[in-house]
Amino acid sequence: MTVRKLSSFQELEEMFIPEAREDLRKLAQGARYIVVYQNMDLLSFWFGARSALKVGPSCQVQTLLEALGGFIQEPMSGRLYPVAYWESPEAAKEVN
């Protein structure tokens, strides 16, 4: 599955309902990356459900590679897989 890099924080916000956008802004504080996970199981009651995970040195998940390498939540029909990520300006500077 391809995980796409989002071009802006606005693009990240548009993946979620308007009521969740303030929470996304708070989550982004101090984050190197925000990874978007989504349920991809067409037969699941939770199909299309999304969640966001903060990635950074002070977080439970510290690297982008670690975040993109798995899934979150159980049971199997409720699993969310990475579909997109936003890179903070600070993280982009470190890479370049």
mmCIF file of N, CA, C and O in Angstrom, residues 10-78:
data_model
loop_
_atom_site.group_PDB
_atom_site.id
_atom_site.type_symbol
_atom_site.label_atom_id
_atom_site.label_comp_id
_atom_site.label_asym_id
_atom_site.label_seq_id
_atom_site.Cartn_x
_atom_site.Cartn_y
_atom_site.Cartn_z
ATOM 1 N N GLN A 10 -2.744 22.060 5.753
ATOM 2 C CA GLN A 10 -4.140 22.221 5.332
ATOM 3 C C GLN A 10 -4.657 20.932 4.693
ATOM 4 O O GLN A 10 -5.793 20.530 4.919
ATOM 5 N N GLU A 11 -3.831 20.293 3.895
ATOM 6 C CA GLU A 11 -4.227 19.035 3.265
ATOM 7 C C GLU A 11 -4.489 17.972 4.334
ATOM 8 O O GLU A 11 -5.431 17.191 4.224
ATOM 9 N N LEU A 12 -3.678 17.967 5.386
ATOM 10 C CA LEU A 12 -3.905 17.059 6.512
ATOM 11 C C LEU A 12 -5.247 17.363 7.163
ATOM 12 O O LEU A 12 -6.055 16.456 7.393
ATOM 13 N N GLU A 13 -5.500 18.632 7.448
ATOM 14 C CA GLU A 13 -6.768 19.016 8.090
ATOM 15 C C GLU A 13 -7.976 18.599 7.263
ATOM 16 O O GLU A 13 -8.998 18.180 7.819
ATOM 17 N N GLU A 14 -7.873 18.703 5.958
ATOM 18 C CA GLU A 14 -8.993 18.367 5.085
ATOM 19 C C GLU A 14 -9.334 16.882 5.079
ATOM 20 O O GLU A 14 -10.410 16.497 4.620
ATOM 21 N N MET A 15 -8.455 16.054 5.606
ATOM 22 C CA MET A 15 -8.739 14.620 5.695
ATOM 23 C C MET A 15 -9.660 14.280 6.875
ATOM 24 O O MET A 15 -10.141 13.164 6.981
ATOM 25 N N PHE A 16 -9.902 15.268 7.744
ATOM 26 C CA PHE A 16 -10.698 15.051 8.951
ATOM 27 C C PHE A 16 -11.885 16.003 8.990
ATOM 28 O O PHE A 16 -11.887 17.025 8.307
ATOM 29 N N ILE A 17 -12.854 15.684 9.800
ATOM 30 C CA ILE A 17 -14.024 16.546 9.954
ATOM 31 C C ILE A 17 -13.594 17.866 10.597
ATOM 32 O O ILE A 17 -12.613 17.907 11.347
ATOM 33 N N PRO A 18 -14.307 18.949 10.308
ATOM 34 C CA PRO A 18 -13.921 20.256 10.848
ATOM 35 C C PRO A 18 -13.777 20.285 12.374
ATOM 36 O O PRO A 18 -12.892 20.971 12.898
ATOM 37 N N GLU A 19 -14.595 19.545 13.078
ATOM 38 C CA GLU A 19 -14.538 19.533 14.538
ATOM 39 C C GLU A 19 -13.228 18.964 15.071
ATOM 40 O O GLU A 19 -12.860 19.227 16.214
ATOM 41 N N ALA A 20 -12.520 18.193 14.287
ATOM 42 C CA ALA A 20 -11.266 17.560 14.726
ATOM 43 C C ALA A 20 -10.045 18.412 14.416
ATOM 44 O O ALA A 20 -8.943 18.109 14.886
ATOM 45 N N ARG A 21 -10.199 19.472 13.693
ATOM 46 C CA ARG A 21 -9.042 20.236 13.205
ATOM 47 C C ARG A 21 -8.282 20.956 14.309
ATOM 48 O O ARG A 21 -7.062 21.035 14.266
ATOM 49 N N GLU A 22 -8.981 21.449 15.309
ATOM 50 C CA GLU A 22 -8.287 22.089 16.434
ATOM 51 C C GLU A 22 -7.434 21.058 17.179
ATOM 52 O O GLU A 22 -6.310 21.348 17.581
ATOM 53 N N ASP A 23 -7.968 19.857 17.334
ATOM 54 C CA ASP A 23 -7.199 18.778 17.969
ATOM 55 C C ASP A 23 -5.964 18.431 17.146
ATOM 56 O O ASP A 23 -4.906 18.135 17.704
ATOM 57 N N LEU A 24 -6.078 18.456 15.828
ATOM 58 C CA LEU A 24 -4.920 18.201 14.959
ATOM 59 C C LEU A 24 -3.842 19.260 15.161
ATOM 60 O O LEU A 24 -2.656 18.946 15.214
ATOM 61 N N ARG A 25 -4.260 20.522 15.280
ATOM 62 C CA ARG A 25 -3.293 21.601 15.503
ATOM 63 C C ARG A 25 -2.551 21.402 16.825
ATOM 64 O O ARG A 25 -1.343 21.613 16.903
ATOM 65 N N LYS A 26 -3.277 20.989 17.848
ATOM 66 C CA LYS A 26 -2.643 20.728 19.146
ATOM 67 C C LYS A 26 -1.696 19.527 19.043
ATOM 68 O O LYS A 26 -0.606 19.542 19.592
ATOM 69 N N LEU A 27 -2.135 18.486 18.336
ATOM 70 C CA LEU A 27 -1.320 17.282 18.166
ATOM 71 C C LEU A 27 -0.020 17.606 17.428
ATOM 72 O O LEU A 27 1.031 17.042 17.723
ATOM 73 N N ALA A 28 -0.074 18.542 16.504
ATOM 74 C CA ALA A 28 1.096 18.876 15.684
ATOM 75 C C ALA A 28 2.180 19.622 16.456
ATOM 76 O O ALA A 28 3.333 19.642 16.021
ATOM 77 N N GLN A 29 1.832 20.201 17.592
ATOM 78 C CA GLN A 29 2.826 20.941 18.371
ATOM 79 C C GLN A 29 3.919 19.997 18.849
ATOM 80 O O GLN A 29 3.664 19.035 19.552
ATOM 81 N N GLY A 30 5.141 20.252 18.417
ATOM 82 C CA GLY A 30 6.277 19.431 18.807
ATOM 83 C C GLY A 30 6.433 18.141 18.011
ATOM 84 O O GLY A 30 7.328 17.349 18.284
ATOM 85 N N ALA A 31 5.556 17.922 17.041
ATOM 86 C CA ALA A 31 5.637 16.696 16.238
ATOM 87 C C ALA A 31 6.597 16.873 15.078
ATOM 88 O O ALA A 31 6.706 17.952 14.508
ATOM 89 N N ARG A 32 7.301 15.809 14.740
ATOM 90 C CA ARG A 32 8.093 15.809 13.509
ATOM 91 C C ARG A 32 7.193 15.409 12.338
ATOM 92 O O ARG A 32 7.331 15.920 11.237
ATOM 93 N N TYR A 33 6.283 14.471 12.624
ATOM 94 C CA TYR A 33 5.353 13.978 11.612
ATOM 95 C C TYR A 33 3.995 13.733 12.261
ATOM 96 O O TYR A 33 3.918 13.455 13.450
ATOM 97 N N ILE A 34 2.959 13.810 11.453
ATOM 98 C CA ILE A 34 1.632 13.327 11.825
ATOM 99 C C ILE A 34 1.282 12.279 10.766
ATOM 100 O O ILE A 34 1.295 12.577 9.565
ATOM 101 N N VAL A 35 1.005 11.067 11.211
ATOM 102 C CA VAL A 35 0.663 9.982 10.296
ATOM 103 C C VAL A 35 -0.839 9.732 10.384
ATOM 104 O O VAL A 35 -1.391 9.625 11.474
ATOM 105 N N VAL A 36 -1.496 9.658 9.224
ATOM 106 C CA VAL A 36 -2.929 9.389 9.148
ATOM 107 C C VAL A 36 -3.123 7.905 8.893
ATOM 108 O O VAL A 36 -2.542 7.341 7.961
ATOM 109 N N TYR A 37 -3.929 7.292 9.740
ATOM 110 C CA TYR A 37 -4.275 5.875 9.602
ATOM 111 C C TYR A 37 -5.747 5.775 9.227
ATOM 112 O O TYR A 37 -6.561 6.589 9.650
ATOM 113 N N GLN A 38 -6.072 4.746 8.430
ATOM 114 C CA GLN A 38 -7.452 4.562 7.990
ATOM 115 C C GLN A 38 -7.788 3.077 7.913
ATOM 116 O O GLN A 38 -6.943 2.259 7.553
ATOM 117 N N ASN A 39 -9.038 2.759 8.234
ATOM 118 C CA ASN A 39 -9.507 1.384 8.087
ATOM 119 C C ASN A 39 -9.801 1.140 6.614
ATOM 120 O O ASN A 39 -10.566 1.871 5.993
ATOM 121 N N MET A 40 -9.175 0.109 6.055
ATOM 122 C CA MET A 40 -9.289 -0.179 4.633
ATOM 123 C C MET A 40 -10.102 -1.440 4.330
ATOM 124 O O MET A 40 -10.217 -1.848 3.184
ATOM 125 N N ASP A 41 -10.660 -2.059 5.364
ATOM 126 C CA ASP A 41 -11.412 -3.305 5.218
ATOM 127 C C ASP A 41 -12.832 -3.009 4.746
ATOM 128 O O ASP A 41 -13.660 -2.508 5.516
ATOM 129 N N LEU A 42 -13.126 -3.319 3.495
ATOM 130 C CA LEU A 42 -14.441 -3.025 2.921
ATOM 131 C C LEU A 42 -15.585 -3.706 3.668
ATOM 132 O O LEU A 42 -16.723 -3.232 3.625
ATOM 133 N N LEU A 43 -15.309 -4.800 4.342
ATOM 134 C CA LEU A 43 -16.352 -5.539 5.051
ATOM 135 C C LEU A 43 -16.459 -5.142 6.516
ATOM 136 O O LEU A 43 -17.278 -5.676 7.245
ATOM 137 N N SER A 44 -15.657 -4.208 6.933
ATOM 138 C CA SER A 44 -15.636 -3.801 8.336
ATOM 139 C C SER A 44 -16.675 -2.724 8.623
ATOM 140 O O SER A 44 -16.921 -1.831 7.809
ATOM 141 N N PHE A 45 -17.240 -2.810 9.797
ATOM 142 C CA PHE A 45 -18.150 -1.775 10.285
ATOM 143 C C PHE A 45 -17.426 -0.434 10.362
ATOM 144 O O PHE A 45 -18.029 0.620 10.235
ATOM 145 N N TRP A 46 -16.104 -0.453 10.572
ATOM 146 C CA TRP A 46 -15.301 0.746 10.742
ATOM 147 C C TRP A 46 -14.650 1.220 9.444
ATOM 148 O O TRP A 46 -13.771 2.079 9.466
ATOM 149 N N PHE A 47 -15.074 0.696 8.294
ATOM 150 C CA PHE A 47 -14.458 1.067 7.021
ATOM 151 C C PHE A 47 -14.420 2.592 6.873
ATOM 152 O O PHE A 47 -15.409 3.285 7.066
ATOM 153 N N GLY A 48 -13.245 3.112 6.540
ATOM 154 C CA GLY A 48 -13.073 4.542 6.323
ATOM 155 C C GLY A 48 -12.717 5.336 7.565
ATOM 156 O O GLY A 48 -12.357 6.503 7.463
ATOM 157 N N ALA A 49 -12.821 4.718 8.748
ATOM 158 C CA ALA A 49 -12.486 5.434 9.984
ATOM 159 C C ALA A 49 -11.027 5.876 9.931
ATOM 160 O O ALA A 49 -10.163 5.150 9.448
ATOM 161 N N ARG A 50 -10.759 7.079 10.429
ATOM 162 C CA ARG A 50 -9.399 7.626 10.406
ATOM 163 C C ARG A 50 -8.956 8.034 11.800
ATOM 164 O O ARG A 50 -9.759 8.375 12.645
ATOM 165 N N SER A 51 -7.646 8.024 11.950
ATOM 166 C CA SER A 51 -7.023 8.478 13.186
ATOM 167 C C SER A 51 -5.678 9.089 12.831
ATOM 168 O O SER A 51 -5.123 8.806 11.766
ATOM 169 N N ALA A 52 -5.155 9.924 13.733
ATOM 170 C CA ALA A 52 -3.860 10.563 13.501
ATOM 171 C C ALA A 52 -2.919 10.203 14.636
ATOM 172 O O ALA A 52 -3.335 10.100 15.793
ATOM 173 N N LEU A 53 -1.652 10.019 14.307
ATOM 174 C CA LEU A 53 -0.633 9.653 15.282
ATOM 175 C C LEU A 53 0.523 10.641 15.196
ATOM 176 O O LEU A 53 1.048 10.908 14.117
ATOM 177 N N LYS A 54 0.901 11.174 16.349
ATOM 178 C CA LYS A 54 2.028 12.104 16.445
ATOM 179 C C LYS A 54 3.323 11.302 16.510
ATOM 180 O O LYS A 54 3.429 10.342 17.275
ATOM 181 N N VAL A 55 4.309 11.704 15.725
ATOM 182 C CA VAL A 55 5.592 11.019 15.672
ATOM 183 C C VAL A 55 6.700 12.028 15.977
ATOM 184 O O VAL A 55 6.727 13.117 15.401
ATOM 185 N N GLY A 56 7.602 11.669 16.870
ATOM 186 C CA GLY A 56 8.710 12.547 17.212
ATOM 187 C C GLY A 56 9.544 11.967 18.332
ATOM 188 O O GLY A 56 9.190 10.943 18.910
ATOM 189 N N PRO A 57 10.645 12.605 18.659
ATOM 190 C CA PRO A 57 11.581 12.055 19.646
ATOM 191 C C PRO A 57 11.006 11.905 21.050
ATOM 192 O O PRO A 57 11.427 11.033 21.796
ATOM 193 N N SER A 58 10.014 12.713 21.408
ATOM 194 C CA SER A 58 9.433 12.604 22.747
ATOM 195 C C SER A 58 8.127 11.819 22.741
ATOM 196 O O SER A 58 7.399 11.805 23.732
ATOM 197 N N CYS A 59 7.816 11.155 21.631
ATOM 198 C CA CYS A 59 6.562 10.404 21.477
ATOM 199 C C CYS A 59 6.810 8.905 21.633
ATOM 200 O O CYS A 59 7.944 8.440 21.543
ATOM 201 N N GLN A 60 5.727 8.149 21.819
ATOM 202 C CA GLN A 60 5.852 6.698 21.901
ATOM 203 C C GLN A 60 6.430 6.141 20.599
ATOM 204 O O GLN A 60 7.259 5.241 20.606
ATOM 205 N N VAL A 61 5.978 6.667 19.463
ATOM 206 C CA VAL A 61 6.530 6.304 18.160
ATOM 207 C C VAL A 61 7.476 7.442 17.764
ATOM 208 O O VAL A 61 7.052 8.575 17.598
ATOM 209 N N GLN A 62 8.760 7.114 17.607
ATOM 210 C CA GLN A 62 9.766 8.159 17.445
ATOM 211 C C GLN A 62 10.232 8.396 16.016
ATOM 212 O O GLN A 62 10.795 9.444 15.722
ATOM 213 N N THR A 63 10.011 7.446 15.117
ATOM 214 C CA THR A 63 10.476 7.627 13.740
ATOM 215 C C THR A 63 9.342 7.382 12.751
ATOM 216 O O THR A 63 8.412 6.617 13.015
ATOM 217 N N LEU A 64 9.446 8.031 11.603
ATOM 218 C CA LEU A 64 8.450 7.854 10.556
ATOM 219 C C LEU A 64 8.436 6.408 10.071
ATOM 220 O O LEU A 64 7.370 5.824 9.861
ATOM 221 N N LEU A 65 9.604 5.819 9.925
ATOM 222 C CA LEU A 65 9.693 4.439 9.463
ATOM 223 C C LEU A 65 8.932 3.489 10.395
ATOM 224 O O LEU A 65 8.207 2.599 9.940
ATOM 225 N N GLU A 66 9.065 3.700 11.676
ATOM 226 C CA GLU A 66 8.353 2.888 12.663
ATOM 227 C C GLU A 66 6.839 3.075 12.522
ATOM 228 O O GLU A 66 6.071 2.106 12.574
ATOM 229 N N ALA A 67 6.403 4.313 12.312
ATOM 230 C CA ALA A 67 4.968 4.608 12.193
ATOM 231 C C ALA A 67 4.365 4.009 10.930
ATOM 232 O O ALA A 67 3.212 3.571 10.935
ATOM 233 N N LEU A 68 5.138 3.985 9.859
ATOM 234 C CA LEU A 68 4.616 3.486 8.591
ATOM 235 C C LEU A 68 4.675 1.965 8.479
ATOM 236 O O LEU A 68 4.112 1.390 7.560
ATOM 237 N N GLY A 69 5.341 1.326 9.419
ATOM 238 C CA GLY A 69 5.567 -0.107 9.322
ATOM 239 C C GLY A 69 4.523 -0.990 9.965
ATOM 240 O O GLY A 69 4.713 -2.199 10.054
ATOM 241 N N GLY A 70 3.418 -0.454 10.401
ATOM 242 C CA GLY A 70 2.445 -1.310 11.075
ATOM 243 C C GLY A 70 1.035 -0.767 10.997
ATOM 244 O O GLY A 70 0.685 -0.029 10.091
ATOM 245 N N PHE A 71 0.252 -1.146 11.985
ATOM 246 C CA PHE A 71 -1.140 -0.731 12.054
ATOM 247 C C PHE A 71 -1.449 -0.382 13.504
ATOM 248 O O PHE A 71 -0.657 -0.652 14.403
ATOM 249 N N ILE A 72 -2.610 0.237 13.719
ATOM 250 C CA ILE A 72 -3.063 0.499 15.075
ATOM 251 C C ILE A 72 -4.463 -0.058 15.242
ATOM 252 O O ILE A 72 -5.192 -0.220 14.272
ATOM 253 N N GLN A 73 -4.813 -0.366 16.459
ATOM 254 C CA GLN A 73 -6.116 -0.869 16.914
ATOM 255 C C GLN A 73 -6.322 -2.344 16.610
ATOM 256 O O GLN A 73 -5.727 -2.913 15.717
ATOM 257 N N GLU A 74 -7.154 -2.929 17.391
ATOM 258 C CA GLU A 74 -7.625 -4.300 17.253
ATOM 259 C C GLU A 74 -9.127 -4.272 17.421
ATOM 260 O O GLU A 74 -9.654 -3.331 17.977
ATOM 261 N N PRO A 75 -9.885 -5.218 17.049
ATOM 262 C CA PRO A 75 -9.560 -6.481 16.390
ATOM 263 C C PRO A 75 -9.170 -6.273 14.931
ATOM 264 O O PRO A 75 -9.163 -5.142 14.449
ATOM 265 N N MET A 76 -8.922 -7.363 14.253
ATOM 266 C CA MET A 76 -8.428 -7.292 12.881
ATOM 267 C C MET A 76 -9.339 -6.446 11.985
ATOM 268 O O MET A 76 -8.857 -5.668 11.176
ATOM 269 N N SER A 77 -10.653 -6.554 12.138
ATOM 270 C CA SER A 77 -11.567 -5.787 11.285
ATOM 271 C C SER A 77 -11.549 -4.302 11.610
ATOM 272 O O SER A 77 -12.052 -3.487 10.853
ATOM 273 N N GLY A 78 -10.965 -3.928 12.750
ATOM 274 C CA GLY A 78 -10.895 -2.531 13.137
ATOM 275 C C GLY A 78 -9.529 -1.906 12.923
ATOM 276 O O GLY A 78 -9.303 -0.760 13.296
#
